[in-house]
Structures are given as C-alpha cells and as structure tokens.
mmCIF file of C-alpha atoms and ligand atoms in Angstrom:
data_model
loop_
_atom_site.group_PDB
_atom_site.id
_atom_site.type_symbol
_atom_site.label_atom_id
_atom_site.label_comp_id
_atom_site.label_asym_id
_atom_site.label_seq_id
_atom_site.Cartn_x
_atom_site.Cartn_y
_atom_site.Cartn_z
ATOM 1 C CA MET A 1 -3.443 -22.952 5.110
ATOM 2 C CA SER A 2 -3.135 -19.956 7.869
ATOM 3 C CA VAL A 3 -5.967 -18.502 9.864
ATOM 4 C CA HIS A 4 -7.013 -16.180 7.078
ATOM 5 C CA ILE A 5 -5.445 -17.519 4.025
ATOM 6 C CA GLU A 6 -6.334 -20.848 2.249
ATOM 7 C CA ALA A 7 -3.526 -20.967 -0.008
ATOM 8 C CA LYS A 8 -1.216 -23.880 0.295
ATOM 9 C CA LYS A 9 2.335 -23.529 0.765
ATOM 10 C CA GLY A 10 4.096 -22.278 -2.535
ATOM 11 C CA GLU A 11 1.077 -21.075 -4.055
ATOM 12 C CA ILE A 12 1.987 -17.531 -2.975
ATOM 13 C CA ALA A 13 4.670 -15.673 -4.831
ATOM 14 C CA GLU A 14 7.745 -14.040 -3.208
ATOM 15 C CA THR A 15 6.723 -10.626 -4.408
ATOM 16 C CA VAL A 16 3.057 -9.819 -3.366
ATOM 17 C CA LEU A 17 1.109 -6.574 -4.409
ATOM 18 C CA LEU A 18 -1.245 -5.056 -1.686
ATOM 19 C CA PRO A 19 -4.443 -3.212 -2.370
ATOM 20 C CA GLY A 20 -6.850 -2.601 0.270
ATOM 21 C CA ASP A 21 -9.571 -3.491 -1.773
ATOM 22 C CA PRO A 22 -10.001 -7.092 -2.767
ATOM 23 C CA MET A 23 -11.887 -6.562 -5.862
ATOM 24 C CA ARG A 24 -8.834 -4.390 -6.924
ATOM 25 C CA ALA A 25 -6.863 -7.146 -6.308
ATOM 26 C CA LYS A 26 -9.099 -9.190 -8.725
ATOM 27 C CA TRP A 27 -8.697 -6.356 -11.299
ATOM 28 C CA ILE A 28 -5.267 -6.100 -10.934
ATOM 29 C CA ALA A 29 -4.662 -9.795 -11.517
ATOM 30 C CA GLU A 30 -6.650 -10.089 -14.459
ATOM 31 C CA THR A 31 -5.415 -6.845 -16.246
ATOM 32 C CA PHE A 32 -1.883 -7.211 -15.453
ATOM 33 C CA LEU A 33 -1.003 -11.197 -15.120
ATOM 34 C CA GLU A 34 -0.657 -13.961 -17.175
ATOM 35 C CA ASN A 35 -2.555 -16.977 -16.213
ATOM 36 C CA PRO A 36 -3.900 -15.710 -12.696
ATOM 37 C CA THR A 37 -5.383 -18.267 -10.272
ATOM 38 C CA CYS A 38 -7.372 -17.185 -7.118
ATOM 39 C CA TYR A 39 -5.511 -18.874 -3.954
ATOM 40 C CA ASN A 40 -7.847 -17.333 -1.386
ATOM 41 C CA ASP A 41 -11.487 -16.509 -0.891
ATOM 42 C CA VAL A 42 -11.555 -16.683 3.088
ATOM 43 C CA ARG A 43 -13.819 -13.537 3.931
ATOM 44 C CA GLY A 44 -13.991 -12.626 0.465
ATOM 45 C CA MET A 45 -10.174 -11.204 0.927
ATOM 46 C CA LEU A 46 -9.161 -12.411 -2.620
ATOM 47 C CA GLY A 47 -5.464 -13.188 -3.405
ATOM 48 C CA PHE A 48 -4.271 -14.160 -6.567
ATOM 49 C CA THR A 49 -0.934 -15.527 -8.168
ATOM 50 C CA GLY A 50 0.228 -15.206 -11.843
ATOM 51 C CA THR A 51 3.082 -14.068 -13.916
ATOM 52 C CA TYR A 52 4.166 -10.773 -15.214
ATOM 53 C CA GLN A 53 7.036 -10.788 -17.899
ATOM 54 C CA GLY A 54 7.850 -14.266 -16.937
ATOM 55 C CA LYS A 55 8.174 -13.352 -13.058
ATOM 56 C CA ARG A 56 5.910 -15.016 -10.628
ATOM 57 C CA ILE A 57 3.942 -12.644 -8.644
ATOM 58 C CA SER A 58 0.712 -12.277 -6.186
ATOM 59 C CA VAL A 59 -2.043 -9.664 -5.524
ATOM 60 C CA GLN A 60 -3.619 -9.895 -2.162
ATOM 61 C CA GLY A 61 -6.238 -7.799 -0.453
ATOM 62 C CA THR A 62 -5.724 -6.663 3.089
ATOM 63 C CA GLY A 63 -8.817 -4.614 3.951
ATOM 64 C CA MET A 64 -8.820 -1.178 5.451
ATOM 65 C CA GLY A 65 -6.824 -0.040 8.359
ATOM 66 C CA ILE A 66 -3.449 -1.120 10.104
ATOM 67 C CA PRO A 67 -5.123 -4.084 12.050
ATOM 68 C CA SER A 68 -6.397 -5.835 9.061
ATOM 69 C CA THR A 69 -3.219 -5.057 6.917
ATOM 70 C CA LEU A 70 -1.258 -6.590 9.817
ATOM 71 C CA ILE A 71 -2.904 -9.932 9.715
ATOM 72 C CA TYR A 72 -2.429 -10.552 6.292
ATOM 73 C CA CYS A 73 0.883 -9.271 6.216
ATOM 74 C CA HIS A 74 2.181 -11.242 9.163
ATOM 75 C CA GLU A 75 0.447 -14.315 7.563
ATOM 76 C CA LEU A 76 1.870 -13.879 3.943
ATOM 77 C CA ILE A 77 5.557 -13.400 5.775
ATOM 78 C CA THR A 78 5.617 -16.165 8.457
ATOM 79 C CA GLU A 79 3.422 -18.860 6.827
ATOM 80 C CA TYR A 80 4.430 -18.209 2.827
ATOM 81 C CA GLY A 81 7.982 -16.804 3.058
ATOM 82 C CA VAL A 82 6.745 -13.707 1.382
ATOM 83 C CA LYS A 83 9.971 -11.452 0.796
ATOM 84 C CA ASN A 84 8.598 -8.243 -0.872
ATOM 85 C CA LEU A 85 5.468 -6.476 0.183
ATOM 86 C CA ILE A 86 4.408 -3.493 -1.927
ATOM 87 C CA ARG A 87 1.206 -1.901 -0.947
ATOM 88 C CA VAL A 88 -1.096 0.152 -3.823
ATOM 89 C CA GLY A 89 -3.437 2.268 -2.488
ATOM 90 C CA SER A 90 -5.141 5.567 -2.693
ATOM 91 C CA ALA A 91 -4.440 8.576 -0.311
ATOM 92 C CA GLY A 92 -5.713 12.310 0.552
ATOM 93 C CA SER A 93 -3.318 14.925 -0.094
ATOM 94 C CA TYR A 94 -2.355 17.211 2.866
ATOM 95 C CA GLN A 95 -0.199 19.474 0.747
ATOM 96 C CA GLU A 96 -0.935 21.903 -1.926
ATOM 97 C CA ASP A 97 1.435 21.019 -4.624
ATOM 98 C CA VAL A 98 0.148 17.064 -3.835
ATOM 99 C CA LYS A 99 -2.361 17.053 -6.555
ATOM 100 C CA ILE A 100 -5.044 14.679 -7.294
ATOM 101 C CA ARG A 101 -3.845 11.568 -9.414
ATOM 102 C CA ASP A 102 -0.239 12.436 -7.951
ATOM 103 C CA ILE A 103 1.703 9.203 -6.991
ATOM 104 C CA VAL A 104 3.558 9.204 -3.756
ATOM 105 C CA ILE A 105 5.777 6.744 -2.321
ATOM 106 C CA ALA A 106 5.977 6.458 1.442
ATOM 107 C CA MET A 107 9.410 7.004 2.484
ATOM 108 C CA ALA A 108 8.234 6.705 5.964
ATOM 109 C CA ALA A 109 4.705 6.406 7.748
ATOM 110 C CA SER A 110 4.002 8.255 10.533
ATOM 111 C CA THR A 111 0.780 7.356 13.029
ATOM 112 C CA ASN A 112 -2.104 8.056 15.379
ATOM 113 C CA SER A 113 -2.503 4.613 15.638
ATOM 114 C CA GLY A 114 -1.842 3.319 19.528
ATOM 115 C CA LEU A 115 -0.222 0.179 18.285
ATOM 116 C CA ASN A 116 3.452 1.117 17.979
ATOM 117 C CA THR A 117 3.104 3.000 21.057
ATOM 118 C CA ILE A 118 1.626 0.000 23.038
ATOM 119 C CA ARG A 119 4.562 -2.048 21.240
ATOM 120 C CA PHE A 120 7.587 0.073 22.234
ATOM 121 C CA ASN A 121 6.030 0.807 25.641
ATOM 122 C CA GLY A 122 5.205 4.443 25.005
ATOM 123 C CA ALA A 123 8.241 5.417 22.669
ATOM 124 C CA ASP A 124 7.704 6.306 19.135
ATOM 125 C CA TYR A 125 8.979 3.881 16.201
ATOM 126 C CA ALA A 126 9.652 5.323 12.992
ATOM 127 C CA SER A 127 8.740 2.986 10.260
ATOM 128 C CA THR A 128 10.384 3.365 6.973
ATOM 129 C CA ALA A 129 10.271 1.963 3.157
ATOM 130 C CA SER A 130 12.769 -0.488 1.938
ATOM 131 C CA PHE A 131 15.750 1.335 0.601
ATOM 132 C CA GLU A 132 15.977 -1.299 -2.237
ATOM 133 C CA LEU A 133 12.495 -1.158 -3.156
ATOM 134 C CA PHE A 134 12.299 2.600 -2.879
ATOM 135 C CA GLN A 135 15.542 2.820 -5.158
ATOM 136 C CA LYS A 136 13.779 0.486 -7.623
ATOM 137 C CA ALA A 137 10.589 2.093 -7.717
ATOM 138 C CA ILE A 138 12.148 5.402 -8.504
ATOM 139 C CA GLU A 139 14.056 3.824 -11.435
ATOM 140 C CA ALA A 140 11.188 2.081 -12.788
ATOM 141 C CA ALA A 141 9.229 5.517 -12.564
ATOM 142 C CA LYS A 142 12.109 7.240 -14.325
ATOM 143 C CA GLN A 143 12.092 4.621 -16.993
ATOM 144 C CA LYS A 144 8.712 4.808 -17.719
ATOM 145 C CA GLY A 145 8.131 8.706 -17.527
ATOM 146 C CA ILE A 146 6.117 8.341 -14.622
ATOM 147 C CA PRO A 147 6.292 11.760 -12.260
ATOM 148 C CA LEU A 148 6.597 10.721 -8.476
ATOM 149 C CA LYS A 149 6.503 12.325 -4.981
ATOM 150 C CA ALA A 150 8.258 10.794 -1.974
ATOM 151 C CA GLY A 151 8.196 11.727 1.621
ATOM 152 C CA ASN A 152 6.484 11.215 5.062
ATOM 153 C CA ILE A 153 2.943 10.395 4.978
ATOM 154 C CA LEU A 154 0.532 9.596 7.663
ATOM 155 C CA SER A 155 -1.310 6.253 8.425
ATOM 156 C CA SER A 156 -4.608 7.127 10.245
ATOM 157 C CA ASP A 157 -6.945 5.157 12.555
ATOM 158 C CA GLU A 158 -9.854 7.231 11.306
ATOM 159 C CA PHE A 159 -11.183 8.076 7.948
ATOM 160 C CA TYR A 160 -14.074 10.560 9.599
ATOM 161 C CA ALA A 161 -11.842 12.703 12.003
ATOM 162 C CA ASP A 162 -14.134 14.591 14.590
ATOM 163 C CA LYS A 163 -11.990 17.765 13.956
ATOM 164 C CA PHE A 164 -11.565 18.083 10.419
ATOM 165 C CA GLU A 165 -8.674 20.827 10.905
ATOM 166 C CA SER A 166 -6.385 18.193 12.950
ATOM 167 C CA TYR A 167 -4.623 17.428 9.260
ATOM 168 C CA LYS A 168 -2.919 20.868 9.460
ATOM 169 C CA LYS A 169 -0.514 20.022 12.237
ATOM 170 C CA TRP A 170 0.809 17.077 10.373
ATOM 171 C CA ALA A 171 1.056 19.151 7.120
ATOM 172 C CA ASP A 172 2.761 21.964 8.869
ATOM 173 C CA TYR A 173 5.461 19.177 9.521
ATOM 174 C CA GLY A 174 5.952 18.035 5.714
ATOM 175 C CA VAL A 175 3.378 15.052 6.001
ATOM 176 C CA LEU A 176 2.289 14.693 2.150
ATOM 177 C CA CYS A 177 -1.018 12.455 2.529
ATOM 178 C CA VAL A 178 -3.110 10.200 4.431
ATOM 179 C CA GLU A 179 -4.225 6.651 4.295
ATOM 180 C CA MET A 180 -4.742 3.937 6.874
ATOM 181 C CA GLU A 181 -2.053 0.937 6.555
ATOM 182 C CA THR A 182 1.353 1.672 5.524
ATOM 183 C CA ASN A 183 2.592 2.163 9.210
ATOM 184 C CA GLY A 184 1.653 -1.526 10.241
ATOM 185 C CA LEU A 185 2.949 -2.828 6.673
ATOM 186 C CA TYR A 186 6.566 -1.041 7.349
ATOM 187 C CA THR A 187 6.698 -2.190 10.946
ATOM 188 C CA VAL A 188 5.778 -5.792 10.216
ATOM 189 C CA ALA A 189 8.258 -6.000 7.204
ATOM 190 C CA ALA A 190 10.927 -4.751 9.732
ATOM 191 C CA LYS A 191 10.188 -7.208 12.518
ATOM 192 C CA HIS A 192 10.825 -9.886 9.965
ATOM 193 C CA LYS A 193 13.774 -8.549 7.986
ATOM 194 C CA VAL A 194 11.701 -8.503 4.666
ATOM 195 C CA ASN A 195 11.162 -5.754 2.105
ATOM 196 C CA ALA A 196 8.184 -3.378 2.186
ATOM 197 C CA LEU A 197 7.044 -0.341 0.031
ATOM 198 C CA SER A 198 3.838 1.576 -0.343
ATOM 199 C CA ILE A 199 3.046 3.607 -3.510
ATOM 200 C CA LEU A 200 -0.195 5.402 -3.447
ATOM 201 C CA THR A 201 -2.234 7.452 -5.653
ATOM 202 C CA ILE A 202 -3.747 10.750 -4.406
ATOM 203 C CA SER A 203 -7.716 10.532 -4.738
ATOM 204 C CA ASP A 204 -8.897 13.280 -2.576
ATOM 205 C CA SER A 205 -7.563 16.587 -1.222
ATOM 206 C CA LEU A 206 -8.057 17.785 2.118
ATOM 207 C CA VAL A 207 -6.617 21.150 1.073
ATOM 208 C CA THR A 208 -8.783 21.650 -1.707
ATOM 209 C CA GLY A 209 -11.957 19.025 -1.317
ATOM 210 C CA GLU A 210 -11.264 17.649 -4.683
ATOM 211 C CA ARG A 211 -12.148 13.838 -5.150
ATOM 212 C CA THR A 212 -10.812 11.837 -8.539
ATOM 213 C CA THR A 213 -13.674 10.520 -10.603
ATOM 214 C CA ALA A 214 -13.605 6.854 -11.160
ATOM 215 C CA ASP A 215 -12.072 6.992 -14.616
ATOM 216 C CA GLU A 216 -9.286 8.953 -13.520
ATOM 217 C CA ARG A 217 -8.668 6.681 -10.256
ATOM 218 C CA GLU A 218 -8.426 3.878 -13.172
ATOM 219 C CA GLN A 219 -5.996 5.575 -14.817
ATOM 220 C CA THR A 220 -3.737 6.229 -12.376
ATOM 221 C CA PHE A 221 -3.976 3.090 -10.722
ATOM 222 C CA LYS A 222 -2.676 1.565 -13.936
ATOM 223 C CA GLU A 223 0.429 3.899 -13.955
ATOM 224 C CA MET A 224 1.118 2.869 -10.059
ATOM 225 C CA ILE A 225 0.436 -0.951 -10.908
ATOM 226 C CA GLU A 226 3.007 -0.712 -13.679
ATOM 227 C CA ILE A 227 5.640 0.670 -11.472
ATOM 228 C CA ALA A 228 4.802 -1.771 -8.599
ATOM 229 C CA LEU A 229 5.127 -5.000 -11.309
ATOM 230 C CA GLU A 230 8.704 -3.934 -11.940
ATOM 231 C CA LEU A 231 9.681 -4.584 -8.409
ATOM 232 C CA ALA A 232 9.411 -8.383 -8.552
HETATM 233 N N1 ADE B 1 -7.469 6.888 1.450
HETATM 234 C C1 ADE B 1 -7.739 7.839 0.426
HETATM 235 N N2 ADE B 1 -8.068 9.029 1.017
HETATM 236 C C2 ADE B 1 -8.159 9.058 2.470
HETATM 237 C C3 ADE B 1 -8.473 10.008 3.138
HETATM 238 N N3 ADE B 1 -9.038 11.195 3.235
HETATM 239 N N4 ADE B 1 -8.307 9.607 4.657
HETATM 240 C C4 ADE B 1 -8.058 8.206 4.717
HETATM 241 N N5 ADE B 1 -7.392 7.499 3.905
HETATM 242 C C5 ADE B 1 -8.004 8.009 2.650
#
C-alpha cells in the first residue's frame, strides 16, 4: 500500500478515471464497469477496478483542489504504475457560449495556485493535456455524436472568491471555465512522463448564474464517462 491508498501492487489498472467525489467513483464503477472491486477506503476516498468492454480500468476519487489531487495522482503513478489519468469532473462556465451541460476538454489549465510558482522559482509553467489522449477523446466524441468544446481552463484554489468579478479577467483571455484540480494533474503527469486529460461538464455558469439540476448532471456525466472509458 501507499500512504493514502491501501491497494496491493497490481490491483490498479494502467488507466484510471478520476472524479473528485468518491461517491461518484462508486457510481461510475457500479454503472459502467463489469465485476468492480473496491481497492481503497482509506479516508473514504474510494477506488475501484473492473473491466469495460474487456479492458481493465480503475476509478479513483481525488477529493477537491490541487493538493488533494496531487496526493492521489502522485501515488497512483509512482506506487502503482498508472499511465493514463483521466479526470472526469464538473466546472463553472466563464463564457456565454459555454452553456450548462456542455462538455469541455481542458487543452491547458491556468491557475491562481501558488504551487507551480514555488516549483518553478517564480516563473510560470504552462500545464497541458496529453496530445494522445486529447486526440482519442475527440475521436470518441465524434463517433458517439457528442459535441465537445476544448481550450484553456482555470484551476482555481478558491470556490468562494472574495471578488466575484475577478473571473472576468480570465474570461477576457479566453479561459472557458473554472474547476479546481486539472493544473495539478497535468503538472504531475508531465513530471512522470505519463498521460493526463481532463473532461469536464459544465454544472454552473458565472455568466448567467444558472445551475444544473441533479438529473441534468447525471445525464451529462454519463456522456462524459462514455468518452473517458474509450481512452483505456
Ligand atoms: N466546479 C464546478 N463549478 C465550479 C465553480 N463555479 N468554481 C470552482 N469549481 C467548480
């Protein structure tokens, strides 16, 4: 076992889907995988391995925010040999044409987190998606007739910002939406030369103030998972 994951070596697949919410991990495993078995319950951060169309695949909750995500991704890569890390999460829209329930692929992830500024001695690091996984996701979505948007996103350290208006600066520079994890995921994947991709569904809009209902979230979540499962 590693510090935060109690799986034995070999119990986690090379491709792992990463929802923030551990109960989402359970739902994904029970809804989409055959013969899912739970390999982790440390801190309630559930992880499962099963098969999808004959391919072995795992699902691991990461918790919220870059620090929590980095802990799980680091251990998955360095202790369990994971090669493809695919975040499946929700995000808030920054653009009028990025609508509730849209699916967005993060080609790059900007951040207001201090982690990379510290790591790179005050310089900025552009954290980007795996080209290979990105191409596969575009292809899978096309095959399934699921529309996608793709571009730069923001991984923010704060959910409740002091100044609501501060999102407009990012929006002006073309950032599509905000979540709280992808910049960390892309950075740790680059360091260890493995593949990472974030697929996000828009759950709320900072532009219009709308929010998805639980039913709507579940439906779009399904489409996002269907794309993610094709990347194994
Ligand atoms: N995830 C989903 N919506 C979000 C928002 N508005 N801010 C940060 N993370 C989010």
